[in-house]
Amino acid sequence: MPLPPAHDWQTFDALHDDPEAWRPAMLDLARNAAPDQPVELALGGTVLVALAGDRVIKLYPPFLHD
């Protein structure tokens, strides 16, 4: 499942503040990384984060790429 596009700060902030918009994609990624682990979405901060067992998945918008 693809993430909704976030090409600038304003769009990313709106996406970040709406967990239901990015929950399906994060759950898919977490289940792929740790299929037998429970998944918890971590709210807050500046990135999108999911916890899957002993794994942490962080998604950054492309415009924050170094």
Short mmCIF file of C-alpha atoms in Angstrom, two decimals:
data_model
loop_
_atom_site.label_atom_id
_atom_site.label_comp_id
_atom_site.label_asym_id
_atom_site.label_seq_id
_atom_site.Cartn_x
_atom_site.Cartn_y
_atom_site.Cartn_z
CA MET A 1 0.00 0.00 0.00
CA PRO A 2 1.55 3.33 -0.99
CA LEU A 3 1.79 6.25 1.37
CA PRO A 4 -0.10 9.42 0.52
CA PRO A 5 2.18 11.96 -1.20
CA ALA A 6 3.92 14.51 1.00
CA HIS A 7 6.02 16.83 -1.13
CA ASP A 8 6.28 19.79 1.24
CA TRP A 9 6.09 20.62 4.95
CA GLN A 10 2.44 21.66 4.87
CA THR A 11 1.31 18.41 3.23
CA PHE A 12 3.55 16.30 5.47
CA ASP A 13 2.28 18.04 8.62
CA ALA A 14 -1.31 17.32 7.60
CA LEU A 15 -0.42 13.69 6.90
CA HIS A 16 1.50 13.37 10.17
CA ASP A 17 -1.48 14.73 12.09
CA ASP A 18 -3.86 12.21 10.47
CA PRO A 19 -2.69 8.71 11.52
CA GLU A 20 -5.54 7.04 9.66
CA ALA A 21 -4.12 8.40 6.39
CA TRP A 22 -0.78 6.61 6.85
CA ARG A 23 -1.74 3.71 9.15
CA PRO A 24 -2.38 1.13 6.36
CA ALA A 25 1.01 1.68 4.70
CA MET A 26 2.91 1.64 7.99
CA LEU A 27 1.14 -1.55 9.08
CA ASP A 28 2.05 -3.21 5.77
CA LEU A 29 5.70 -2.20 6.16
CA ALA A 30 5.85 -3.33 9.78
CA ARG A 31 4.20 -6.68 9.04
CA ASN A 32 6.69 -7.25 6.24
CA ALA A 33 9.65 -6.40 8.49
CA ALA A 34 8.44 -8.37 11.51
CA PRO A 35 5.53 -10.62 10.45
CA ASP A 36 4.97 -12.32 13.82
CA GLN A 37 5.19 -9.20 15.99
CA PRO A 38 2.44 -6.87 17.18
CA VAL A 39 2.59 -3.44 15.58
CA GLU A 40 2.15 -0.16 17.42
CA LEU A 41 2.11 3.23 15.74
CA ALA A 42 4.03 5.85 17.68
CA LEU A 43 2.49 9.31 17.48
CA GLY A 44 4.41 12.51 18.03
CA GLY A 45 7.75 13.71 16.77
CA THR A 46 8.52 14.86 13.25
CA VAL A 47 8.52 11.49 11.43
CA LEU A 48 6.07 8.63 11.05
CA VAL A 49 7.05 5.74 13.32
CA ALA A 50 5.84 2.17 13.82
CA LEU A 51 7.13 -0.27 16.44
CA ALA A 52 7.09 -3.96 15.47
CA GLY A 53 8.58 -6.15 18.16
CA ASP A 54 12.25 -5.18 18.39
CA ARG A 55 12.13 -3.19 15.14
CA VAL A 56 11.49 0.50 14.66
CA ILE A 57 10.29 1.76 11.28
CA LYS A 58 10.71 5.48 10.61
CA LEU A 59 9.46 7.19 7.49
CA TYR A 60 10.81 10.55 6.46
CA PRO A 61 9.35 12.66 3.65
CA PRO A 62 11.59 12.88 0.57
CA PHE A 63 12.26 16.59 1.07
CA LEU A 64 14.11 15.80 4.35
CA HIS A 65 16.58 13.52 2.56
CA ASP A 66 20.17 14.59 3.25
#
